[in-house]
mmCIF file of C-alpha atoms and ligand atoms in Angstrom:
data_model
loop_
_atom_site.group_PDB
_atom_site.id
_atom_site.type_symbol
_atom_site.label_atom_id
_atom_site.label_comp_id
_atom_site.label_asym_id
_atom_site.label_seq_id
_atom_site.Cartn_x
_atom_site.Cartn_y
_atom_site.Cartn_z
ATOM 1 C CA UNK A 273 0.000 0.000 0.000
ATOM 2 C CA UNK A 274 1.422 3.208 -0.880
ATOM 3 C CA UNK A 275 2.322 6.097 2.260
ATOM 4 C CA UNK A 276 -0.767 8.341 0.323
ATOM 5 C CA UNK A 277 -3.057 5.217 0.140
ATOM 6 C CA UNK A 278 -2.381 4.234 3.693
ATOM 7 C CA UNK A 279 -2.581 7.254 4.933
ATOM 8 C CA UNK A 280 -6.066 7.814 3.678
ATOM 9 C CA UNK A 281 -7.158 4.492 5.009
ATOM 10 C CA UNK A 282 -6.042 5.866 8.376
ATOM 11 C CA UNK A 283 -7.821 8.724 8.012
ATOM 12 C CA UNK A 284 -10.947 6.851 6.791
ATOM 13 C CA UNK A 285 -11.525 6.548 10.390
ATOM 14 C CA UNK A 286 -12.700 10.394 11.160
ATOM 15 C CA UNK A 287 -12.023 11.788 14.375
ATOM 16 C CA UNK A 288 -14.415 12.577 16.809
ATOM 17 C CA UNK A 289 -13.545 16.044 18.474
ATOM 18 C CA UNK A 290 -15.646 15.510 21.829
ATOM 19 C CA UNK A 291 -14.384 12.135 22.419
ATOM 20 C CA UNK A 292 -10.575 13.089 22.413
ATOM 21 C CA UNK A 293 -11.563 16.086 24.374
ATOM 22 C CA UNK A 294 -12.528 13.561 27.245
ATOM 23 C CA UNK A 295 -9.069 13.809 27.827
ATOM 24 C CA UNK A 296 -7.750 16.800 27.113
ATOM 25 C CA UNK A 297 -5.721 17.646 30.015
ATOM 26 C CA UNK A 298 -3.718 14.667 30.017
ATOM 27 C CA UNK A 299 -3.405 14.462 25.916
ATOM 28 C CA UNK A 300 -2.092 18.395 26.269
ATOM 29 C CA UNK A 301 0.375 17.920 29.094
ATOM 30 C CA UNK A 302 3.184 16.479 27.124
ATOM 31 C CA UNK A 303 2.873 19.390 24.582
ATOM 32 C CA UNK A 304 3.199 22.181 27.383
ATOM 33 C CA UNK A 305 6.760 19.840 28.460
ATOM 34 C CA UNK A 306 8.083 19.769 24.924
ATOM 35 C CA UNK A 307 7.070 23.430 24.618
ATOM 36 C CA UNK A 308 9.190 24.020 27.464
ATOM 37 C CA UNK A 309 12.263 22.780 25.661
ATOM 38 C CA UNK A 310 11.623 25.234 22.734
ATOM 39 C CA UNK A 311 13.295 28.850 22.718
ATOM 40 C CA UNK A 312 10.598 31.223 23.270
ATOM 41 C CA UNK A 313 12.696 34.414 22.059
ATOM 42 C CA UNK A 314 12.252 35.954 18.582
ATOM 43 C CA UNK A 315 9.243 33.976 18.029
ATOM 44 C CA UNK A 316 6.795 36.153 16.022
ATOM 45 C CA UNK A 317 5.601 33.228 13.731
ATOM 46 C CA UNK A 318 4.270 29.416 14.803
ATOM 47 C CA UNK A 319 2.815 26.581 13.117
ATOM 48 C CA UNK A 320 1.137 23.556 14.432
ATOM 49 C CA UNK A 321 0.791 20.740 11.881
ATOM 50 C CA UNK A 322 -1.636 18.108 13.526
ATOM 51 C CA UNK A 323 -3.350 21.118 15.369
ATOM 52 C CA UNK A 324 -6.319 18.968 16.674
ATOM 53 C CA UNK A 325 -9.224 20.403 18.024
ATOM 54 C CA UNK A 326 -7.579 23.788 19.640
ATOM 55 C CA UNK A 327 -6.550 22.019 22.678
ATOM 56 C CA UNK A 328 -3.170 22.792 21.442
ATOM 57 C CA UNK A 329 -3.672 26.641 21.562
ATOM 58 C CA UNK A 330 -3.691 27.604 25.024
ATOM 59 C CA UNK A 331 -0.168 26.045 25.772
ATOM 60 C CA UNK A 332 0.671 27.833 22.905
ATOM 61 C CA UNK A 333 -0.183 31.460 23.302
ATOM 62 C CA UNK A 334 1.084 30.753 27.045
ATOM 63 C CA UNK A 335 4.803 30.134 25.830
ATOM 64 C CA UNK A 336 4.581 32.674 22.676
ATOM 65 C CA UNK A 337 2.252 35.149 23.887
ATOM 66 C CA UNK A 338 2.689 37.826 20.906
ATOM 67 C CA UNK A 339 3.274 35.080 18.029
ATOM 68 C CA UNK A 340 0.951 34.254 15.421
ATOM 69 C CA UNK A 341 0.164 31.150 15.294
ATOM 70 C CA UNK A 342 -1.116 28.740 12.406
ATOM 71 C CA UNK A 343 -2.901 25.051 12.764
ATOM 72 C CA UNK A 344 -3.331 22.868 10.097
ATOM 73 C CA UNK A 345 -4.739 19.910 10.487
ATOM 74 C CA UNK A 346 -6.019 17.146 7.807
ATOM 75 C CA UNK A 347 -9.463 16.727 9.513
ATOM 76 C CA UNK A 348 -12.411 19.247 8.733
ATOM 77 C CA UNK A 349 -14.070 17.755 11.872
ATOM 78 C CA UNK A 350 -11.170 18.743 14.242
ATOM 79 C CA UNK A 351 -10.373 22.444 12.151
ATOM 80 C CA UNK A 352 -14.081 22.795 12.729
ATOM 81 C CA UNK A 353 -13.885 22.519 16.454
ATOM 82 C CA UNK A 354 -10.495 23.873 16.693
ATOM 83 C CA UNK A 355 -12.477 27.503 15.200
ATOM 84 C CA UNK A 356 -15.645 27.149 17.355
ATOM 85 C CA UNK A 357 -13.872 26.811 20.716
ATOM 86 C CA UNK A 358 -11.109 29.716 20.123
ATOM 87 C CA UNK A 359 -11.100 33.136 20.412
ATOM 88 C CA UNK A 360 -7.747 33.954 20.684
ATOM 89 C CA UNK A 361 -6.852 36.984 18.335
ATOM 90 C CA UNK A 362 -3.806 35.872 16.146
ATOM 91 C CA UNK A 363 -4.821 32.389 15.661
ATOM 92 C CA UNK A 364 -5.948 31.082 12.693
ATOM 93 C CA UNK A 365 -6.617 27.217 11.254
ATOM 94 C CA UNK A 366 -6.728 25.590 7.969
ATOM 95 C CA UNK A 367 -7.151 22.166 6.927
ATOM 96 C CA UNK A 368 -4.236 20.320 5.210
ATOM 97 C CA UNK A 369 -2.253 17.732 5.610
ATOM 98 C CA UNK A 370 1.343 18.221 7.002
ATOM 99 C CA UNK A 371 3.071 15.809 3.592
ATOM 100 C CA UNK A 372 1.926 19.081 1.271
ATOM 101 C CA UNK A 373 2.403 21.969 3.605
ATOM 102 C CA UNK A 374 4.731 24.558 2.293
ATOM 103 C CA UNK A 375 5.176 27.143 4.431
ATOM 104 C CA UNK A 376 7.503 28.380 6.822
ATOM 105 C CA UNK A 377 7.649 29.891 10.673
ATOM 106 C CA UNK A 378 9.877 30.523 13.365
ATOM 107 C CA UNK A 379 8.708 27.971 15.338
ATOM 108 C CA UNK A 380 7.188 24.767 13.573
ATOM 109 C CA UNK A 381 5.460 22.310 16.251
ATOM 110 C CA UNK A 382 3.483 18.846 15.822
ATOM 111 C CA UNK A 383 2.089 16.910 18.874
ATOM 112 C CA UNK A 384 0.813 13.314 18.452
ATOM 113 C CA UNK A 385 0.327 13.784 14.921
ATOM 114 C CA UNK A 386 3.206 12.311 13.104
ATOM 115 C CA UNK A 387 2.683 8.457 14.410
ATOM 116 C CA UNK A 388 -0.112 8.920 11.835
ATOM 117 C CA UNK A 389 1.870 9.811 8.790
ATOM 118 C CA UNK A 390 4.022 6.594 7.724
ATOM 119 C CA UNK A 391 7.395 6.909 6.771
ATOM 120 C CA UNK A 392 7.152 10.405 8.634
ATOM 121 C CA UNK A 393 11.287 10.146 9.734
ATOM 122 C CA UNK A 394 12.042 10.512 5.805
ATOM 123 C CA UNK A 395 10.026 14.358 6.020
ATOM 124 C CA UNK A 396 11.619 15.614 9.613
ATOM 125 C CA UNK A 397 14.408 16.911 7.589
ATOM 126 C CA UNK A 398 11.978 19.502 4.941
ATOM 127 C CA UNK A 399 9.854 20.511 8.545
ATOM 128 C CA UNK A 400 13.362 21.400 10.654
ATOM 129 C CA UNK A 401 13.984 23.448 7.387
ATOM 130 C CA UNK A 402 10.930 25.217 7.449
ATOM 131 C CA UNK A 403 11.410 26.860 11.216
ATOM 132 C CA UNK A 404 13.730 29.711 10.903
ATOM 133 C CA UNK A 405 14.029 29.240 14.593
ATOM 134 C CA UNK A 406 13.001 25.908 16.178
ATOM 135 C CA UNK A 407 11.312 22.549 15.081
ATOM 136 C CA UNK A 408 9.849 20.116 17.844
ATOM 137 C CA UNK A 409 7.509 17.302 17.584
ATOM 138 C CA UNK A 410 6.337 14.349 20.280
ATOM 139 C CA UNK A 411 4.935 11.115 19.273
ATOM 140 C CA UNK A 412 2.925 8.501 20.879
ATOM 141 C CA UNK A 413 5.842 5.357 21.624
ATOM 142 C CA UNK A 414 2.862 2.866 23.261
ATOM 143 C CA UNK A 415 1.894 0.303 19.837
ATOM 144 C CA UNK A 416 3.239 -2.527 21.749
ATOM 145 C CA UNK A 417 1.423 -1.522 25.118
ATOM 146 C CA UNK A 418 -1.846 -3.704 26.035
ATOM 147 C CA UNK A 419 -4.091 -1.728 24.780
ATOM 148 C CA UNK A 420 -2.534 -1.746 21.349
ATOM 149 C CA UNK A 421 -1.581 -5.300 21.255
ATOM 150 C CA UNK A 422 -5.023 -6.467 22.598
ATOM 151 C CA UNK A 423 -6.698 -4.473 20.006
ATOM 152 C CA UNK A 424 -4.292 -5.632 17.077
ATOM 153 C CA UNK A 425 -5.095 -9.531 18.324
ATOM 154 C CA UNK A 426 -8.565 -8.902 18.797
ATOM 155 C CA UNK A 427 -9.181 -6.859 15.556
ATOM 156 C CA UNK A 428 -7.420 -9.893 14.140
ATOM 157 C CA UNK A 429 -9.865 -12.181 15.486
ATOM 158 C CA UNK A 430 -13.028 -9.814 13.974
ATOM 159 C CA UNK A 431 -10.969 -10.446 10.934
ATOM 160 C CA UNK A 432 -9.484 -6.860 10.978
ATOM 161 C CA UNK A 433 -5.891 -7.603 9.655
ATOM 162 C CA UNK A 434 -5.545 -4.384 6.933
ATOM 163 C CA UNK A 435 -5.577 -1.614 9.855
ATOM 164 C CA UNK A 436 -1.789 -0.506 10.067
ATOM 165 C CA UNK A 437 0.359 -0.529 13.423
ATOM 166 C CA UNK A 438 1.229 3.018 14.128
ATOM 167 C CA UNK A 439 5.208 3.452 13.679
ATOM 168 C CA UNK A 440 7.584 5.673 15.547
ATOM 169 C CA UNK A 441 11.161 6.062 15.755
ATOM 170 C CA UNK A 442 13.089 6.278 19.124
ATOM 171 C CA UNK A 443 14.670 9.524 20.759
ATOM 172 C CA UNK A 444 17.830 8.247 19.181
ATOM 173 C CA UNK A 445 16.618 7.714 15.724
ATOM 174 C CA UNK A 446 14.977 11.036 15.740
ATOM 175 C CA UNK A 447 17.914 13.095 16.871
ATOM 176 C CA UNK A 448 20.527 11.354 14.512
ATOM 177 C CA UNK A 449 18.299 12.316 11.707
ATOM 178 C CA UNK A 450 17.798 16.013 12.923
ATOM 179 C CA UNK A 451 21.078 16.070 14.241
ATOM 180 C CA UNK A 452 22.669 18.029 11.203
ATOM 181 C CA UNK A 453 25.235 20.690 10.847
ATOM 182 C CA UNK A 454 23.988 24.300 12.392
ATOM 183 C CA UNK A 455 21.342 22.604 14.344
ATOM 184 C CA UNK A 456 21.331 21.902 17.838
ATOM 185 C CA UNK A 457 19.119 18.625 19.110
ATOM 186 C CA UNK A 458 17.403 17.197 22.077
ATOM 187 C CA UNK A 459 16.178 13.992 22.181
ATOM 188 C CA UNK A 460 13.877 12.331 25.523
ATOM 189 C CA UNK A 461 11.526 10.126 26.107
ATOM 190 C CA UNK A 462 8.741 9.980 29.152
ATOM 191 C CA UNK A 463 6.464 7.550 30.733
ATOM 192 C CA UNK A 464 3.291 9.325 32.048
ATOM 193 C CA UNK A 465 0.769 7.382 34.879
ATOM 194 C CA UNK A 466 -2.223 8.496 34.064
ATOM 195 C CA UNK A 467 -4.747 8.547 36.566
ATOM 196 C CA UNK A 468 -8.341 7.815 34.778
ATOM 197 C CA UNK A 469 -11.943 7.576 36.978
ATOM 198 C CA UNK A 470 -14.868 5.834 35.522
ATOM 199 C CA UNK A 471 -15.813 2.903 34.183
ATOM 200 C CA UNK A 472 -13.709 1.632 31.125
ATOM 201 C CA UNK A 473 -11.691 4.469 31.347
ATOM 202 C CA UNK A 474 -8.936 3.079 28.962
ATOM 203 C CA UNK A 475 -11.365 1.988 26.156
ATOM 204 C CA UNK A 476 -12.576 5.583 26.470
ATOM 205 C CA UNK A 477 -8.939 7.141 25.888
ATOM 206 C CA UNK A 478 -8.152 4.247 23.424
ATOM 207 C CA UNK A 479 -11.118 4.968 21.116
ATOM 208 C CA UNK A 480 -10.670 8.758 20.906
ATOM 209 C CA UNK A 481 -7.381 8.233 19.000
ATOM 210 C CA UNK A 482 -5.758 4.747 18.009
ATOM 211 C CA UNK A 483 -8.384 2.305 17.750
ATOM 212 C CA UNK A 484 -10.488 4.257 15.614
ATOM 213 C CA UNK A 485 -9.013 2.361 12.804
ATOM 214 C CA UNK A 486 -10.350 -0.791 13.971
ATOM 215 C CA UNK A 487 -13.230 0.289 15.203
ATOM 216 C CA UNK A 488 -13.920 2.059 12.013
ATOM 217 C CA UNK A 489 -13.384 -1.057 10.276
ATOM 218 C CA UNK A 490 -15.556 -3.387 11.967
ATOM 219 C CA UNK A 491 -18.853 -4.220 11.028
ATOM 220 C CA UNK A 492 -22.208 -2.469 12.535
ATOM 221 C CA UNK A 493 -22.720 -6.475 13.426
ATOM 222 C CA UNK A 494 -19.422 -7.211 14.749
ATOM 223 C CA UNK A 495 -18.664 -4.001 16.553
ATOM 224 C CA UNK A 496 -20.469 -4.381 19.990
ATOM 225 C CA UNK A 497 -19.069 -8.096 20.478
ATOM 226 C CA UNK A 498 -15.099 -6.520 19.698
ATOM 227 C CA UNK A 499 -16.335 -3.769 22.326
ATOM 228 C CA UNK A 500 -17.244 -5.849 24.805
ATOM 229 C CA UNK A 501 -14.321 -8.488 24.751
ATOM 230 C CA UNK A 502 -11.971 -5.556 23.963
ATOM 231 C CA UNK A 503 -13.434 -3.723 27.315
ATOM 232 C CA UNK A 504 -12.869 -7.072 29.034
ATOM 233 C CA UNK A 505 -9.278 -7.378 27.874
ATOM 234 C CA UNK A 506 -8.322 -3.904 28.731
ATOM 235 C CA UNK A 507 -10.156 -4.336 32.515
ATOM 236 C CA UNK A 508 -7.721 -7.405 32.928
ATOM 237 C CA UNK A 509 -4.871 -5.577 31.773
ATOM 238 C CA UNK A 510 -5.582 -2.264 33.688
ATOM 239 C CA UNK A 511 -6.919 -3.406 36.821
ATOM 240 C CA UNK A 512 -8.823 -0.840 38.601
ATOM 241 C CA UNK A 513 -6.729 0.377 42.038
ATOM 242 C CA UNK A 514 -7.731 2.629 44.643
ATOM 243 C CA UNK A 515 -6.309 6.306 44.433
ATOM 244 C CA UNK A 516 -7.363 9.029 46.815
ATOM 245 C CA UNK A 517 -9.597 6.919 48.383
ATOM 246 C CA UNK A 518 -11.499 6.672 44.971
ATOM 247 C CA UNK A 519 -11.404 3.712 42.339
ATOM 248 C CA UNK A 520 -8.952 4.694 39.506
ATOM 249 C CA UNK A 521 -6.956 3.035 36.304
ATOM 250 C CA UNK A 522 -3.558 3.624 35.835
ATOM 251 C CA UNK A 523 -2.731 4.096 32.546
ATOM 252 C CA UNK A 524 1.086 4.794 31.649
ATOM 253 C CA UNK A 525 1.731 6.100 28.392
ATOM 254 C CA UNK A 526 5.088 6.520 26.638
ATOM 255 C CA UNK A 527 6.055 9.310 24.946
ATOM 256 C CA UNK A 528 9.109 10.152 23.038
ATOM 257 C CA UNK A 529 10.149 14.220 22.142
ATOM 258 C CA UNK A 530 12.299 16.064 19.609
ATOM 259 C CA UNK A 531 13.703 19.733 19.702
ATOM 260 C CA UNK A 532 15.224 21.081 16.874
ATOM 261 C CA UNK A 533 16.875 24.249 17.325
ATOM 262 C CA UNK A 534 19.087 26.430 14.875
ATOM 263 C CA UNK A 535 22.548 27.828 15.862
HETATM 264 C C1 SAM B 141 -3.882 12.727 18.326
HETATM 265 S S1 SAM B 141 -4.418 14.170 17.473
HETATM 266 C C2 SAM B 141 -3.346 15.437 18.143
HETATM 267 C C3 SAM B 141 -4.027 16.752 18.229
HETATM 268 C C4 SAM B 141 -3.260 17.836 18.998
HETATM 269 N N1 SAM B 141 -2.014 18.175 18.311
HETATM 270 C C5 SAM B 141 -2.959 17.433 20.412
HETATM 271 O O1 SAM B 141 -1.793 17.464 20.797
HETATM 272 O O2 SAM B 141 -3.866 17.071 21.169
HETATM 273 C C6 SAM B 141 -3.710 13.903 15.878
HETATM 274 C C7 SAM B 141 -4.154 14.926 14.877
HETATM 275 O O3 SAM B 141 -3.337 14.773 13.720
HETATM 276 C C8 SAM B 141 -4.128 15.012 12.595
HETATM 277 N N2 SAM B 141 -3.435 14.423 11.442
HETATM 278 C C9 SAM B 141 -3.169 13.118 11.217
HETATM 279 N N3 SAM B 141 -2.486 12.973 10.069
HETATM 280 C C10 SAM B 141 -2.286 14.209 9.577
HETATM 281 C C11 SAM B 141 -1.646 14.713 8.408
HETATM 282 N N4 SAM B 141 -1.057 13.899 7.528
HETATM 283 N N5 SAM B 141 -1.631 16.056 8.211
HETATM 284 C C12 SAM B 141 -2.228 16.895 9.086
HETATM 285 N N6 SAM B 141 -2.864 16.460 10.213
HETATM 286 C C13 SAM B 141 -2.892 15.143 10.448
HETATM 287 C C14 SAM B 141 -5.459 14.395 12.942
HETATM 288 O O4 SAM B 141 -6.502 14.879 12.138
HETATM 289 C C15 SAM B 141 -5.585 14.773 14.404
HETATM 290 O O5 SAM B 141 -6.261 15.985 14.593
#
């Protein structure tokens, strides 16, 4: 299957703005601790490819608060949101997809986005070199964590065997390819323990962003048996605990960051 092909297949699967808002806090955290890592001087321009729903914006206009700042995303359903929820004067969105964006910025940011574009190491290159300033990205690093490799083997079993494992690099693979002459890179990774409340808490998080494939690709017939033995796996895996006197999941969830910065 060719990247473009795959890629579409991928996005086949649309993405449901209010469901990955469920967890926004925790899905935004690692941006503000990449964001962190990025020079915050001389910034005037920013672009976010993989902007999401505009959960990405306040961490944003916290750590460049006079900057202009861009989001493109490939989903209508997430620029749609992304509009409707901010206000912020100097922000603006457009949908796109990251593989035919040409532009340029001081700063050029993507959070989760890139585990969705395959091949994506081959393009870090042409997005350092459009940041006059800084480019820094984080991906997921959790495809061979329960929930993924429950919901690979029990997709499998549903007979859903065409739904591509998400690929990322590690730190080290990431900063040898950035790492070029006149650049300056960091490379990290990070386990987070999520603390989640409610029932099924990790199907909830799961099928907001990476099982959407599957579950996209199931049946109307099949899809509430998967659900249920899926939710059944995932219980077993993630037993619930007691936190703060209150039942809880712990979910932790790898996470591996890039900085990119010229000079
Ligand atoms: C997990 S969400 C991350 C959203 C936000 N950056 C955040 O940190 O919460 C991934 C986003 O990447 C977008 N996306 C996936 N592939 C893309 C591509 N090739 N070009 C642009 N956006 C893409 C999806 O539409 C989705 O909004």
């Amino acid at each position: 299957m060719s990247g473009r092909a795959d890629r579409q297949g991928q996005q086949a699967a649309r993405w449901d703005p209010r469901k990955y808002l469920e967890f926004a806090s925790e899905r935004t955290r690692p941006f503000v601790d990449l964001l962190a890592r990025v020079p915050d001087d001389a910034v005037h321009t920013v672009v976010d490819l993989g902007c999401g729903p505009g959960n990405d914006v306040p961490p944003l206009r916290h750590r460049f608060p006079d900057a202009l700042i861009r989001g493109v995303d490939s989903s209508p359903e997430m620029i749609e949101r992304a509009w409707a929820t901010t206000e912020a004067p100097g922000v603006t969105f457009e949908v796109g997809d990251l593989l035919d964006w040409q532009g340029s910025a001081d700063v050029v940011v993507s959070n989760a986005t890139l585990q969705w574009v395959p091949g994506h190491r081959a393009v870090l290159p042409r997005l350092a070199e459009a940041a006059t300033r800084a480019f820094a990205f984080q991906v997921p690093g959790n495809f061979n964590a329960p929930s993924h490799v429950l919901l690979r083997e029990i997709g499998a079993d549903f007979g859903i065997t065409a739904v591509r494992p998400l690929e990322v690099g590690t730190a080290a693979e990431y900063v040898e390819t950035l790492g070029r002459p006149g650049w300056h890179v960091d490379g990290w990774e990070t386990t987070y323990l999520h603390v989640l409340r409610g029932p099924d808490p990790v199907f909830d998080w799961v099928s907001g962003t990476g099982a959407r494939p599957v579950l996209a690709a199931l049946s109307d017939a099949d899809r509430p048996a998967f659900v249920e033995r899926y939710k059944a796996a995932l219980r077993e895996a993630y037993p619930e605990c007691e936190i703060g006197g209150r039942p809880a999941t712990l979910l932790p969830f790898r996470r591996i960051f890039a900085v990119a910065v010229r000079g």
